[in-house]
Amino acid sequence: MLTLTDSGLYCAAGNFFIDPWRSVERALITHAHSDHARSGSTSYLCAREGVGVLRTRLGSNASITGLPCGERLRLGDVTVSFHPAGHILGSAQIRLERDGEIWVASGDYKLHPDPTCTPFEPVPCHTFITESTFGLPVYRWPAPDDVLTDLHAWWRTEADQDRVAVLFAYSLGKAQRLLAGLQSAIGPIFVHDAIHALLPAYADAGVRLPPVQRFTPDAVRASGGRALVLAPPSADPSAWLNTLGDLSTAVASGWMTLRGPRRRRGVDRGFVLSDHADWPSLLAAIRATGATRILVTHGTSAPLVRWLAENGWQAKALSTRFLGDAASESSPVPATSSPTATPAPSLPDPAPQAPSPHPD
């Protein structure tokens, strides 16, 4: 049903691409992160909840249509629908059905609770395309509430010593998830412009966040050392970090599970908080679909493919231009380009069969 081309996953029967790597005529988008939503396509279709953040990212001139989650739409010979992925606001899995055969492209997803987006919804299917950003058994997330407790203790300790707390987190998704859980009574919260620009889309979607101030060095210095500054990892700190006086730095990311990434970032603290599925969640999500065929992409695919094959699934890796979600998780590994400019072979359709829970 899907073919891997030099522009990404293509559905010839419906004449559309899913999360294309370059400009195409019709793009179906799982979510608004830059490694899934590229500018320049003629038209975009996404989950209705994600229209605001996608338009903020792609610009006001982009032709974007939102489809309510669960509502089915006929495109050529294929019926498509969007289903919540739990990754960020508006993130969705894309379900494709043709002649009784069902595929689901997950995009990025997580199973842990997040007050800023709709929870992951298992979708029964024959073939499931899963991400594997954190596709190693070592990645097992702590409870989000425990992470927030530790984060607040760090901020409170720094505030009591008149040190500014600077927390690096990706501007779309992670930053808003943190804001939804931060205790603003500790001190004022300042956000980088890249984060501030996305807040209206969250407000329009009905996501309630605490009051924040736009970051300027002067405003932070005037706060008396009790401030928390939220900034994306891509923000060059050399231009402003040293102007804030005494401070402490931290990163919120799944990569903080390992010591190496935190050491390379040169921060004082690392908080393990991810908008992706950890190893147990990947396995739980795959089982919940009832799929017998799993295609693994976006990350550390080989160990997950091997584990699935050893446990009864048909599994293979699916090439991508991206290694994990480097943009949204501050990956310590640079994104790489796996496919060449030559179209890859078509992905063969397995024989149709009714979706059912996969045996352990």
CSV table of C-alpha atoms in Angstrom, one decimal:
chain,number,residue,atom,x,y,z
A,1,MET,CA,0.0,0.0,0.0
A,2,LEU,CA,3.0,2.3,0.6
A,3,THR,CA,6.1,2.7,-1.5
A,4,LEU,CA,9.4,4.3,-0.2
A,5,THR,CA,10.6,6.9,-2.6
A,6,ASP,CA,13.2,9.6,-2.6
A,7,SER,CA,10.5,11.9,-1.3
A,8,GLY,CA,9.4,9.6,1.5
A,9,LEU,CA,6.4,7.2,2.0
A,10,TYR,CA,4.0,7.3,-1.0
A,11,CYS,CA,0.6,5.8,-1.5
A,12,ALA,CA,0.0,5.5,-5.2
A,13,ALA,CA,-3.6,4.3,-4.7
A,14,GLY,CA,-4.5,7.6,-3.0
A,15,ASN,CA,-1.8,9.8,-4.6
A,16,PHE,CA,-0.4,11.2,-1.4
A,17,PHE,CA,2.7,11.1,0.7
A,18,ILE,CA,3.0,10.7,4.5
A,19,ASP,CA,5.5,13.1,6.2
A,20,PRO,CA,7.4,13.7,2.9
A,21,TRP,CA,11.0,14.7,3.0
A,22,ARG,CA,10.6,17.3,0.3
A,23,SER,CA,7.9,19.3,-1.5
A,24,VAL,CA,5.1,17.2,-3.0
A,25,GLU,CA,1.5,17.8,-4.3
A,26,ARG,CA,-0.4,16.3,-1.3
A,27,ALA,CA,1.2,15.7,2.1
A,28,LEU,CA,-0.5,13.9,5.0
A,29,ILE,CA,1.3,15.0,8.2
A,30,THR,CA,1.5,13.1,11.5
A,31,HIS,CA,2.6,16.1,13.5
A,32,ALA,CA,4.3,19.5,13.2
A,33,HIS,CA,7.9,18.7,14.2
A,34,SER,CA,10.4,19.7,11.4
A,35,ASP,CA,11.5,16.2,10.6
A,36,HIS,CA,7.9,15.2,9.8
A,37,ALA,CA,6.5,18.5,8.4
A,38,ARG,CA,8.5,20.1,5.6
A,39,SER,CA,7.5,23.3,3.9
A,40,GLY,CA,6.7,23.8,0.2
A,41,SER,CA,4.1,21.2,-0.5
A,42,THR,CA,1.0,22.2,-2.5
A,43,SER,CA,-1.5,21.0,0.2
A,44,TYR,CA,-1.4,19.5,3.6
A,45,LEU,CA,-3.8,17.3,5.5
A,46,CYS,CA,-3.5,16.7,9.3
A,47,ALA,CA,-5.5,16.0,12.4
A,48,ARG,CA,-7.7,19.0,13.1
A,49,GLU,CA,-6.2,19.5,16.5
A,50,GLY,CA,-2.8,20.1,14.9
A,51,VAL,CA,-3.7,22.7,12.3
A,52,GLY,CA,-2.7,25.7,14.5
A,53,VAL,CA,0.8,24.4,15.4
A,54,LEU,CA,1.4,23.2,11.8
A,55,ARG,CA,0.4,26.6,10.4
A,56,THR,CA,2.7,28.4,12.9
A,57,ARG,CA,5.5,26.2,11.6
A,58,LEU,CA,4.8,26.3,7.9
A,59,GLY,CA,3.5,29.9,7.6
A,60,SER,CA,0.1,31.5,6.9
A,61,ASN,CA,0.3,30.8,3.2
A,62,ALA,CA,0.4,27.0,3.6
A,63,SER,CA,-2.8,25.2,2.4
A,64,ILE,CA,-3.7,23.1,5.4
A,65,THR,CA,-6.9,21.1,6.0
A,66,GLY,CA,-7.7,19.5,9.3
A,67,LEU,CA,-9.7,16.3,9.6
A,68,PRO,CA,-11.3,15.4,13.0
A,69,CYS,CA,-9.7,12.3,14.6
A,70,GLY,CA,-11.6,9.2,13.7
A,71,GLU,CA,-13.4,10.7,10.7
A,72,ARG,CA,-12.8,8.8,7.5
A,73,LEU,CA,-11.9,10.4,4.2
A,74,ARG,CA,-11.7,8.7,0.8
A,75,LEU,CA,-8.6,9.6,-1.2
A,76,GLY,CA,-8.6,7.7,-4.5
A,77,ASP,CA,-8.9,4.0,-3.7
A,78,VAL,CA,-7.8,4.4,-0.1
A,79,THR,CA,-9.7,5.4,3.0
A,80,VAL,CA,-7.7,7.4,5.5
A,81,SER,CA,-8.3,8.6,9.1
A,82,PHE,CA,-6.2,10.2,11.9
A,83,HIS,CA,-6.0,8.8,15.4
A,84,PRO,CA,-4.3,10.4,18.5
A,85,ALA,CA,-0.6,9.6,18.9
A,86,GLY,CA,0.0,11.3,22.3
A,87,HIS,CA,3.3,12.8,21.1
A,88,ILE,CA,2.5,16.5,21.0
A,89,LEU,CA,-0.5,18.7,20.4
A,90,GLY,CA,-2.2,17.5,17.2
A,91,SER,CA,0.0,14.5,16.7
A,92,ALA,CA,-1.8,11.6,15.0
A,93,GLN,CA,-1.3,8.2,13.6
A,94,ILE,CA,-2.6,7.8,10.0
A,95,ARG,CA,-4.8,4.8,9.2
A,96,LEU,CA,-5.0,3.6,5.6
A,97,GLU,CA,-7.5,1.0,4.4
A,98,ARG,CA,-7.8,-0.6,1.0
A,99,ASP,CA,-9.7,-3.8,0.0
A,100,GLY,CA,-9.8,-4.9,3.7
A,101,GLU,CA,-6.1,-4.4,4.3
A,102,ILE,CA,-5.2,-1.9,7.1
A,103,TRP,CA,-1.9,-0.1,7.6
A,104,VAL,CA,-1.2,2.4,10.4
A,105,ALA,CA,1.7,4.9,10.2
A,106,SER,CA,2.3,6.0,13.8
A,107,GLY,CA,4.5,9.0,13.3
A,108,ASP,CA,6.0,9.7,16.8
A,109,TYR,CA,4.1,8.7,19.9
A,110,LYS,CA,4.2,8.1,23.6
A,111,LEU,CA,2.0,6.3,26.1
A,112,HIS,CA,2.9,8.4,29.2
A,113,PRO,CA,0.2,11.0,30.2
A,114,ASP,CA,0.6,14.5,28.9
A,115,PRO,CA,-2.0,17.3,29.7
A,116,THR,CA,-1.2,19.1,26.5
A,117,CYS,CA,-2.3,16.5,24.0
A,118,THR,CA,-4.8,13.7,23.4
A,119,PRO,CA,-3.6,10.2,24.6
A,120,PHE,CA,-2.3,7.5,22.3
A,121,GLU,CA,-5.1,5.4,20.8
A,122,PRO,CA,-4.3,1.9,19.7
A,123,VAL,CA,-5.6,1.3,16.2
A,124,PRO,CA,-6.1,-2.4,15.1
A,125,CYS,CA,-4.2,-3.1,11.8
A,126,HIS,CA,-2.3,-5.6,9.8
A,127,THR,CA,0.9,-3.5,9.3
A,128,PHE,CA,2.1,-1.0,11.9
A,129,ILE,CA,4.9,1.5,11.1
A,130,THR,CA,6.4,2.4,14.4
A,131,GLU,CA,9.1,4.9,15.4
A,132,SER,CA,12.1,3.7,17.4
A,133,THR,CA,13.8,6.9,18.6
A,134,PHE,CA,14.5,5.2,21.9
A,135,GLY,CA,14.5,1.6,20.6
A,136,LEU,CA,16.8,0.1,23.2
A,137,PRO,CA,15.9,-1.7,26.5
A,138,VAL,CA,18.0,0.8,28.5
A,139,TYR,CA,15.4,3.5,27.8
A,140,ARG,CA,12.7,3.2,30.5
A,141,TRP,CA,11.1,6.5,31.6
A,142,PRO,CA,10.5,7.4,35.3
A,143,ALA,CA,7.0,8.6,36.2
A,144,PRO,CA,6.5,12.1,34.8
A,145,ASP,CA,5.2,13.3,38.2
A,146,ASP,CA,8.5,12.2,39.8
A,147,VAL,CA,10.5,14.1,37.2
A,148,LEU,CA,8.5,17.2,37.9
A,149,THR,CA,9.0,16.8,41.6
A,150,ASP,CA,12.8,16.7,41.1
A,151,LEU,CA,12.7,19.6,38.7
A,152,HIS,CA,10.8,21.8,41.2
A,153,ALA,CA,13.3,20.9,43.9
A,154,TRP,CA,16.1,21.9,41.6
A,155,TRP,CA,14.4,25.2,40.7
A,156,ARG,CA,13.5,26.0,44.3
A,157,THR,CA,17.1,25.3,45.5
A,158,GLU,CA,18.5,27.6,42.9
A,159,ALA,CA,15.9,30.3,43.6
A,160,ASP,CA,16.7,30.2,47.3
A,161,GLN,CA,20.3,30.9,46.4
A,162,ASP,CA,19.4,33.7,44.0
A,163,ARG,CA,20.5,31.7,40.9
A,164,VAL,CA,18.5,31.7,37.7
A,165,ALA,CA,17.4,28.3,36.6
A,166,VAL,CA,17.8,27.8,32.8
A,167,LEU,CA,16.0,24.7,31.4
A,168,PHE,CA,16.5,23.6,27.8
A,169,ALA,CA,13.6,21.8,26.1
A,170,TYR,CA,12.4,21.6,22.6
A,171,SER,CA,10.1,24.5,21.6
A,172,LEU,CA,7.2,22.5,20.3
A,173,GLY,CA,5.7,19.9,22.7
A,174,LYS,CA,8.2,19.4,25.4
A,175,ALA,CA,8.2,23.1,26.4
A,176,GLN,CA,4.4,23.3,26.7
A,177,ARG,CA,4.3,20.0,28.5
A,178,LEU,CA,6.7,21.4,31.1
A,179,LEU,CA,4.8,24.6,31.4
A,180,ALA,CA,1.6,22.7,32.1
A,181,GLY,CA,3.3,21.1,35.1
A,182,LEU,CA,5.5,23.9,36.4
A,183,GLN,CA,4.7,25.6,39.8
A,184,SER,CA,4.8,29.3,38.9
A,185,ALA,CA,4.6,30.1,42.7
A,186,ILE,CA,8.3,29.4,42.9
A,187,GLY,CA,9.2,32.3,40.7
A,188,PRO,CA,8.5,34.0,37.3
A,189,ILE,CA,8.7,31.9,34.1
A,190,PHE,CA,10.4,33.3,31.0
A,191,VAL,CA,10.2,31.6,27.6
A,192,HIS,CA,12.4,32.0,24.5
A,193,ASP,CA,10.8,33.6,21.5
A,194,ALA,CA,10.6,30.2,19.7
A,195,ILE,CA,8.4,28.8,22.5
A,196,HIS,CA,6.4,32.0,22.9
A,197,ALA,CA,5.4,32.0,19.2
A,198,LEU,CA,3.6,28.6,19.6
A,199,LEU,CA,1.6,29.5,22.7
A,200,PRO,CA,-1.3,31.1,20.8
A,201,ALA,CA,-1.9,27.9,18.9
A,202,TYR,CA,-2.0,26.0,22.2
A,203,ALA,CA,-4.4,28.5,23.7
A,204,ASP,CA,-6.7,28.3,20.6
A,205,ALA,CA,-6.7,24.5,21.1
A,206,GLY,CA,-7.9,24.9,24.7
A,207,VAL,CA,-4.7,23.9,26.4
A,208,ARG,CA,-4.3,25.8,29.7
A,209,LEU,CA,-0.8,26.9,30.6
A,210,PRO,CA,0.4,29.2,33.3
A,211,PRO,CA,1.3,32.9,32.7
A,212,VAL,CA,4.7,33.4,31.3
A,213,GLN,CA,6.9,36.3,30.2
A,214,ARG,CA,8.8,36.7,27.0
A,215,PHE,CA,12.5,36.3,27.7
A,216,THR,CA,14.9,39.3,27.8
A,217,PRO,CA,18.1,39.4,29.8
A,218,ASP,CA,17.0,42.6,31.5
A,219,ALA,CA,13.7,41.2,32.6
A,220,VAL,CA,15.3,38.1,34.0
A,221,ARG,CA,17.9,40.1,35.9
A,222,ALA,CA,15.2,42.2,37.3
A,223,SER,CA,13.4,39.2,38.7
A,224,GLY,CA,15.9,38.9,41.6
A,225,GLY,CA,17.3,35.5,40.8
A,226,ARG,CA,14.2,33.4,41.3
A,227,ALA,CA,13.4,33.1,37.6
A,228,LEU,CA,13.2,30.0,35.4
A,229,VAL,CA,14.1,30.5,31.8
A,230,LEU,CA,12.8,27.9,29.3
A,231,ALA,CA,14.7,27.8,26.0
A,232,PRO,CA,15.1,25.3,23.1
A,233,PRO,CA,18.5,23.5,22.8
A,234,SER,CA,19.0,25.1,19.4
A,235,ALA,CA,19.1,28.6,21.0
A,236,ASP,CA,22.7,29.8,21.0
A,237,PRO,CA,23.3,30.5,24.7
A,238,SER,CA,26.6,32.2,24.1
A,239,ALA,CA,24.8,35.4,23.2
A,240,TRP,CA,22.8,35.7,26.5
A,241,LEU,CA,23.6,33.0,29.0
A,242,ASN,CA,26.5,34.8,30.6
A,243,THR,CA,24.5,38.0,30.9
A,244,LEU,CA,22.1,36.5,33.5
A,245,GLY,CA,24.5,36.4,36.5
A,246,ASP,CA,24.6,33.4,38.7
A,247,LEU,CA,22.7,30.5,37.2
A,248,SER,CA,22.2,26.7,36.9
A,249,THR,CA,21.5,24.9,33.7
A,250,ALA,CA,19.5,21.7,32.9
A,251,VAL,CA,18.1,19.7,30.0
A,252,ALA,CA,14.8,17.8,29.8
A,253,SER,CA,15.1,14.9,27.4
A,254,GLY,CA,14.9,11.2,27.1
A,255,TRP,CA,18.6,11.3,26.2
A,256,MET,CA,19.4,12.3,29.8
A,257,THR,CA,19.0,8.6,30.7
A,258,LEU,CA,22.6,8.2,29.8
A,259,ARG,CA,25.5,10.2,31.3
A,260,GLY,CA,27.3,10.8,28.0
A,261,PRO,CA,24.7,13.1,26.4
A,262,ARG,CA,24.4,15.2,29.6
A,263,ARG,CA,28.2,15.5,29.8
A,264,ARG,CA,28.4,16.6,26.2
A,265,ARG,CA,25.7,19.2,26.7
A,266,GLY,CA,27.7,20.7,29.6
A,267,VAL,CA,24.7,21.2,31.9
A,268,ASP,CA,24.4,20.9,35.6
A,269,ARG,CA,21.3,18.7,35.6
A,270,GLY,CA,19.5,16.3,33.3
A,271,PHE,CA,15.9,15.4,33.7
A,272,VAL,CA,14.6,12.3,31.9
A,273,LEU,CA,11.4,13.5,30.3
A,274,SER,CA,10.5,12.4,26.7
A,275,ASP,CA,7.7,12.9,24.3
A,276,HIS,CA,8.6,9.5,22.7
A,277,ALA,CA,7.8,6.0,23.7
A,278,ASP,CA,10.4,4.2,25.8
A,279,TRP,CA,11.2,0.5,25.2
A,280,PRO,CA,8.3,-0.9,27.3
A,281,SER,CA,5.9,1.5,25.6
A,282,LEU,CA,7.1,0.6,22.1
A,283,LEU,CA,6.4,-3.1,22.8
A,284,ALA,CA,3.0,-2.3,24.5
A,285,ALA,CA,1.9,-0.1,21.6
A,286,ILE,CA,2.9,-2.7,19.0
A,287,ARG,CA,1.0,-5.5,20.9
A,288,ALA,CA,-2.1,-3.3,21.2
A,289,THR,CA,-2.4,-2.9,17.5
A,290,GLY,CA,-2.7,-6.6,16.9
A,291,ALA,CA,-0.5,-6.1,13.8
A,292,THR,CA,1.5,-9.1,12.5
A,293,ARG,CA,3.8,-7.0,10.4
A,294,ILE,CA,5.9,-4.2,11.9
A,295,LEU,CA,8.0,-1.7,10.0
A,296,VAL,CA,10.5,0.1,12.3
A,297,THR,CA,11.8,3.6,11.5
A,298,HIS,CA,13.1,6.9,12.9
A,299,GLY,CA,15.8,5.8,15.4
A,300,THR,CA,17.6,2.7,16.7
A,301,SER,CA,15.7,0.2,14.5
A,302,ALA,CA,18.0,-2.9,14.4
A,303,PRO,CA,17.6,-4.0,18.1
A,304,LEU,CA,13.8,-3.6,18.0
A,305,VAL,CA,13.5,-5.4,14.6
A,306,ARG,CA,15.6,-8.3,16.0
A,307,TRP,CA,13.5,-8.5,19.2
A,308,LEU,CA,10.3,-8.5,17.2
A,309,ALA,CA,11.5,-11.2,14.8
A,310,GLU,CA,12.6,-13.4,17.6
A,311,ASN,CA,9.2,-13.1,19.2
A,312,GLY,CA,7.0,-14.0,16.3
A,313,TRP,CA,6.4,-10.8,14.3
A,314,GLN,CA,7.3,-10.1,10.7
A,315,ALA,CA,9.6,-7.1,11.2
A,316,LYS,CA,12.0,-5.1,9.1
A,317,ALA,CA,13.6,-1.7,9.2
A,318,LEU,CA,12.3,1.2,7.1
A,319,SER,CA,14.9,3.7,6.0
A,320,THR,CA,14.5,7.4,6.7
A,321,ARG,CA,16.4,10.6,6.2
A,322,PHE,CA,16.4,11.1,10.0
A,323,LEU,CA,18.0,9.3,12.9
A,324,GLY,CA,15.4,9.5,15.6
A,325,ASP,CA,13.7,12.8,16.3
A,326,ALA,CA,16.9,14.8,16.6
A,327,ALA,CA,14.9,18.1,16.4
A,328,SER,CA,12.5,17.3,19.2
A,329,GLU,CA,14.7,15.4,21.6
A,330,SER,CA,18.1,17.1,21.3
A,331,SER,CA,19.6,13.9,20.1
A,332,PRO,CA,23.3,13.6,20.8
A,333,VAL,CA,23.6,11.9,17.4
A,334,PRO,CA,23.3,14.1,14.2
A,335,ALA,CA,20.6,13.3,11.7
A,336,THR,CA,21.8,11.2,8.8
A,337,SER,CA,20.5,10.6,5.3
A,338,SER,CA,19.8,6.9,4.7
A,339,PRO,CA,18.0,6.9,1.4
A,340,THR,CA,19.7,8.0,-1.8
A,341,ALA,CA,18.1,10.0,-4.5
A,342,THR,CA,17.1,6.6,-6.1
A,343,PRO,CA,13.6,5.4,-5.2
A,344,ALA,CA,13.7,2.4,-2.8
A,345,PRO,CA,11.8,-0.8,-3.6
A,346,SER,CA,8.1,-1.0,-3.0
A,347,LEU,CA,6.9,-2.4,0.3
A,348,PRO,CA,4.9,-5.5,-0.6
A,349,ASP,CA,1.4,-5.8,0.8
A,350,PRO,CA,0.8,-8.9,3.0
A,351,ALA,CA,-2.2,-11.1,2.4
A,352,PRO,CA,-5.3,-9.5,4.1
A,353,GLN,CA,-6.4,-11.0,7.4
A,354,ALA,CA,-8.5,-9.7,10.3
A,355,PRO,CA,-6.5,-7.7,12.9
A,356,SER,CA,-6.2,-9.5,16.2
A,357,PRO,CA,-4.1,-9.3,19.3
A,358,HIS,CA,-0.6,-10.7,18.7
A,359,PRO,CA,0.4,-13.6,21.0
A,360,ASP,CA,3.3,-12.9,23.4
